[in-house]
PDB file of C-alpha atoms in Angstrom:
ATOM      1  CA  MET A 709      -0.077   0.171   0.100  1.00 58.00           C
ATOM      2  CA  THR A 710       1.138   3.415  -0.800  1.00 73.00           C
ATOM      3  CA  GLY A 711       0.716   6.320   1.768  1.00 90.00           C
ATOM      4  CA  THR A 712      -2.423   8.259   1.176  1.00 94.00           C
ATOM      5  CA  ILE A 713      -3.563  11.574   2.839  1.00 95.00           C
ATOM      6  CA  ILE A 714      -7.376  12.099   2.723  1.00 95.00           C
ATOM      7  CA  SER A 715      -8.136  15.609   3.041  1.00 94.00           C
ATOM      8  CA  VAL A 716     -11.485  16.367   4.206  1.00 94.00           C
ATOM      9  CA  ALA A 717     -12.811  19.891   3.592  1.00 92.00           C
ATOM     10  CA  GLY A 718     -14.984  21.072   6.339  1.00 89.00           C
ATOM     11  CA  GLY A 719     -13.801  18.337   8.599  1.00 83.00           C
ATOM     12  CA  ASP A 720     -13.167  20.669  11.570  1.00 82.00           C
ATOM     13  CA  SER A 721     -16.857  21.231  12.028  1.00 83.00           C
ATOM     14  CA  ASP A 722     -17.561  17.496  12.779  1.00 85.00           C
ATOM     15  CA  LEU A 723     -14.408  15.525  14.090  1.00 87.00           C
ATOM     16  CA  SER A 724     -16.490  12.526  14.889  1.00 89.00           C
ATOM     17  CA  ARG A 725     -16.985  11.936  11.224  1.00 91.00           C
ATOM     18  CA  LEU A 726     -13.091  11.984  10.643  1.00 91.00           C
ATOM     19  CA  ASP A 727     -12.886   9.632  13.749  1.00 90.00           C
ATOM     20  CA  ALA A 728     -15.429   7.226  12.160  1.00 92.00           C
ATOM     21  CA  LEU A 729     -13.589   7.272   8.744  1.00 94.00           C
ATOM     22  CA  GLY A 730     -10.319   6.451  10.589  1.00 93.00           C
ATOM     23  CA  ALA A 731     -11.940   3.708  12.480  1.00 93.00           C
ATOM     24  CA  GLU A 732     -13.328   2.154   9.175  1.00 92.00           C
ATOM     25  CA  LEU A 733      -9.990   2.236   7.466  1.00 94.00           C
ATOM     26  CA  SER A 734      -8.261   0.837  10.713  1.00 92.00           C
ATOM     27  CA  SER A 735     -10.668  -2.261  10.784  1.00 92.00           C
ATOM     28  CA  ARG A 736      -9.560  -2.945   7.155  1.00 89.00           C
ATOM     29  CA  GLY A 737      -6.074  -3.203   8.409  1.00 88.00           C
ATOM     30  CA  ALA A 738      -4.664  -0.020   7.281  1.00 90.00           C
ATOM     31  CA  GLY A 739      -2.248   2.051   9.548  1.00 92.00           C
ATOM     32  CA  VAL A 740      -4.156   5.224   9.986  1.00 94.00           C
ATOM     33  CA  GLU A 741      -3.551   8.561  11.864  1.00 92.00           C
ATOM     34  CA  ILE A 742      -6.278  11.293  12.390  1.00 91.00           C
ATOM     35  CA  VAL A 743      -4.468  14.823  12.112  1.00 90.00           C
ATOM     36  CA  HIS A 744      -6.700  17.897  12.705  1.00 82.00           C
ATOM     37  CA  PRO A 745      -5.935  21.228  14.751  1.00 74.00           C
ATOM     38  CA  GLN A 746      -7.591  19.629  17.962  1.00 73.00           C
ATOM     39  CA  SER A 747      -6.242  16.191  17.678  1.00 67.00           C
ATOM     40  CA  GLY A 748      -4.926  14.699  21.062  1.00 66.00           C
ATOM     41  CA  ASN A 749      -2.291  12.782  19.249  1.00 68.00           C
ATOM     42  CA  GLY A 750       0.221  15.779  19.018  1.00 65.00           C
ATOM     43  CA  LEU A 751      -0.011  15.729  15.096  1.00 73.00           C
ATOM     44  CA  ARG A 752      -1.270  18.989  14.058  1.00 74.00           C
ATOM     45  CA  ASP A 753       0.478  20.209  10.826  1.00 83.00           C
ATOM     46  CA  ARG A 754       1.086  19.443   7.218  1.00 87.00           C
ATOM     47  CA  SER A 755       4.642  18.320   7.586  1.00 88.00           C
ATOM     48  CA  ALA A 756       3.514  15.589  10.156  1.00 88.00           C
ATOM     49  CA  CYS A 757       0.852  14.475   7.646  1.00 91.00           C
ATOM     50  CA  THR A 758       3.189  14.213   4.698  1.00 92.00           C
ATOM     51  CA  ALA A 759       5.901  12.454   6.793  1.00 91.00           C
ATOM     52  CA  LEU A 760       3.479   9.852   7.773  1.00 92.00           C
ATOM     53  CA  ALA A 761       1.964   9.195   4.275  1.00 93.00           C
ATOM     54  CA  ARG A 762       5.513   8.808   2.799  1.00 93.00           C
ATOM     55  CA  HIS A 763       5.944   5.830   5.286  1.00 93.00           C
ATOM     56  CA  GLY A 764       2.753   4.089   3.965  1.00 92.00           C
ATOM     57  CA  VAL A 765       0.360   5.387   6.721  1.00 94.00           C
ATOM     58  CA  THR A 766      -3.223   6.569   5.582  1.00 94.00           C
ATOM     59  CA  VAL A 767      -3.881  10.074   7.068  1.00 95.00           C
ATOM     60  CA  VAL A 768      -7.372  11.451   7.522  1.00 94.00           C
ATOM     61  CA  THR A 769      -7.046  15.073   7.969  1.00 93.00           C
ATOM     62  CA  SER A 770      -9.182  18.387   8.187  1.00 90.00           C
ATOM     63  CA  LEU A 771      -5.915  20.407   7.059  1.00 89.00           C
ATOM     64  CA  GLY A 772      -5.864  21.382   3.305  1.00 86.00           C
ATOM     65  CA  GLY A 773      -3.438  22.419   0.935  1.00 87.00           C
ATOM     66  CA  PHE A 774      -1.906  19.081   0.027  1.00 91.00           C
ATOM     67  CA  GLU A 775      -0.601  17.961  -3.467  1.00 88.00           C
ATOM     68  CA  SER A 776       0.361  14.592  -4.346  1.00 83.00           C
ATOM     69  CA  ALA A 777       4.132  14.073  -4.207  1.00 85.00           C
ATOM     70  CA  GLU A 778       6.581  11.099  -4.583  1.00 85.00           C
ATOM     71  CA  GLY A 779       5.974   8.471  -2.071  1.00 86.00           C
ATOM     72  CA  PHE A 780       2.330   9.295  -1.366  1.00 92.00           C
ATOM     73  CA  ARG A 781      -1.219  10.249  -2.917  1.00 93.00           C
ATOM     74  CA  VAL A 782      -3.787  12.931  -1.835  1.00 94.00           C
ATOM     75  CA  VAL A 783      -7.478  12.391  -2.068  1.00 94.00           C
ATOM     76  CA  SER A 784      -9.780  15.311  -1.391  1.00 94.00           C
ATOM     77  CA  THR A 785     -13.074  14.968  -0.263  1.00 94.00           C
ATOM     78  CA  ASP A 786     -15.690  16.794   1.864  1.00 93.00           C
ATOM     79  CA  LEU A 787     -17.572  16.440   5.143  1.00 92.00           C
ATOM     80  CA  ALA A 788     -20.822  15.531   3.206  1.00 92.00           C
ATOM     81  CA  GLU A 789     -19.184  12.782   1.246  1.00 92.00           C
ATOM     82  CA  ILE A 790     -17.890  11.012   4.286  1.00 92.00           C
ATOM     83  CA  GLY A 791     -21.189  11.573   6.047  1.00 90.00           C
ATOM     84  CA  ASP A 792     -23.430  10.020   3.578  1.00 90.00           C
ATOM     85  CA  ALA A 793     -23.234   6.132   3.778  1.00 91.00           C
ATOM     86  CA  GLU A 794     -23.722   5.580   0.039  1.00 93.00           C
ATOM     87  CA  ARG A 795     -21.368   8.172  -1.099  1.00 93.00           C
ATOM     88  CA  LEU A 796     -18.616   6.970   1.534  1.00 93.00           C
ATOM     89  CA  ASP A 797     -19.099   3.327   0.373  1.00 91.00           C
ATOM     90  CA  SER A 798     -18.444   4.810  -3.236  1.00 93.00           C
ATOM     91  CA  LEU A 799     -15.284   6.604  -2.151  1.00 93.00           C
ATOM     92  CA  LEU A 800     -13.963   3.731  -0.232  1.00 93.00           C
ATOM     93  CA  ARG A 801     -14.398   1.153  -3.119  1.00 89.00           C
ATOM     94  CA  LYS A 802     -12.622   3.731  -5.267  1.00 91.00           C
ATOM     95  CA  LEU A 803      -9.689   3.787  -3.041  1.00 91.00           C
ATOM     96  CA  GLU A 804      -9.692   0.135  -2.723  1.00 86.00           C
ATOM     97  CA  LEU A 805      -9.495  -0.400  -6.539  1.00 82.00           C
ATOM     98  CA  ALA A 806      -6.761   2.210  -6.828  1.00 85.00           C
ATOM     99  CA  GLY A 807      -4.731   0.116  -4.257  1.00 83.00           C
ATOM    100  CA  MET A 808      -4.783   2.977  -1.545  1.00 88.00           C
ATOM    101  CA  ILE A 809      -6.624   1.034   1.133  1.00 88.00           C
ATOM    102  CA  PRO A 810      -7.388  -2.672   1.770  1.00 85.00           C
ATOM    103  CA  PRO A 811     -10.633  -4.261   1.252  1.00 83.00           C
ATOM    104  CA  PRO A 812     -12.812  -5.060   3.979  1.00 83.00           C
ATOM    105  CA  ALA A 813     -12.227  -8.588   5.550  1.00 73.00           C
ATOM    106  CA  GLY A 814     -13.756 -11.143   3.379  1.00 65.00           C
ATOM    107  CA  ARG A 815     -14.502  -8.996   0.283  1.00 61.00           C
ATOM    108  CA  ALA A 816     -11.347  -9.673  -1.720  1.00 57.00           C
ATOM    109  CA  CYS A 817     -11.532 -12.126  -4.370  1.00 61.00           C
ATOM    110  CA  ALA A 818      -8.969 -14.071  -6.197  1.00 59.00           C
ATOM    111  CA  GLY A 819      -9.455 -12.193  -9.756  1.00 70.00           C
ATOM    112  CA  GLU A 820      -9.720  -8.765  -8.270  1.00 72.00           C
ATOM    113  CA  GLU A 821      -6.167  -7.928  -8.303  1.00 73.00           C
ATOM    114  CA  ALA A 822      -5.914  -8.961 -12.029  1.00 79.00           C
ATOM    115  CA  VAL A 823      -8.726  -6.565 -12.836  1.00 80.00           C
ATOM    116  CA  ARG A 824      -7.061  -3.983 -10.972  1.00 75.00           C
ATOM    117  CA  GLU A 825      -3.714  -4.537 -12.827  1.00 82.00           C
ATOM    118  CA  ARG A 826      -5.721  -4.392 -16.102  1.00 86.00           C
ATOM    119  CA  LEU A 827      -7.289  -0.971 -15.194  1.00 84.00           C
ATOM    120  CA  ARG A 828      -3.854   0.465 -14.231  1.00 84.00           C
ATOM    121  CA  ARG A 829      -2.391  -0.587 -17.626  1.00 89.00           C
ATOM    122  CA  LEU A 830      -5.318   1.081 -19.244  1.00 90.00           C
ATOM    123  CA  GLY A 831      -4.809   4.289 -17.398  1.00 86.00           C
ATOM    124  CA  TYR A 832      -7.853   4.188 -15.188  1.00 81.00           C
ATOM    125  CA  LEU A 833      -6.167   3.822 -11.807  1.00 72.00           C
TER     126      LEU A 833
END
């Protein structure tokens, strides 16, 4: 897995949604850190996010202004998308297919990696 920063616009207004997204990713086996100005883990700035992502961690943050760089990818979303179950499921599936997050336990099938590789070769992922 490559490191990923999931930047959530408006995330400071409802930190419980960031925590819920982090919990979902963690339940899938991803290494996750939640980073926002009020975080209790001491991580509160962009440099911490990029350092973590370069080491394969999935960072969920309300801090903005990220651009993809060598060693990690950035996914921008908003509070409405991670708050709506159907839209969130679509986002998570897109991230799974791109190889940014692991699938939920029991969902991976034997042929799925071959499909992902074909989509990568065609430029869709």
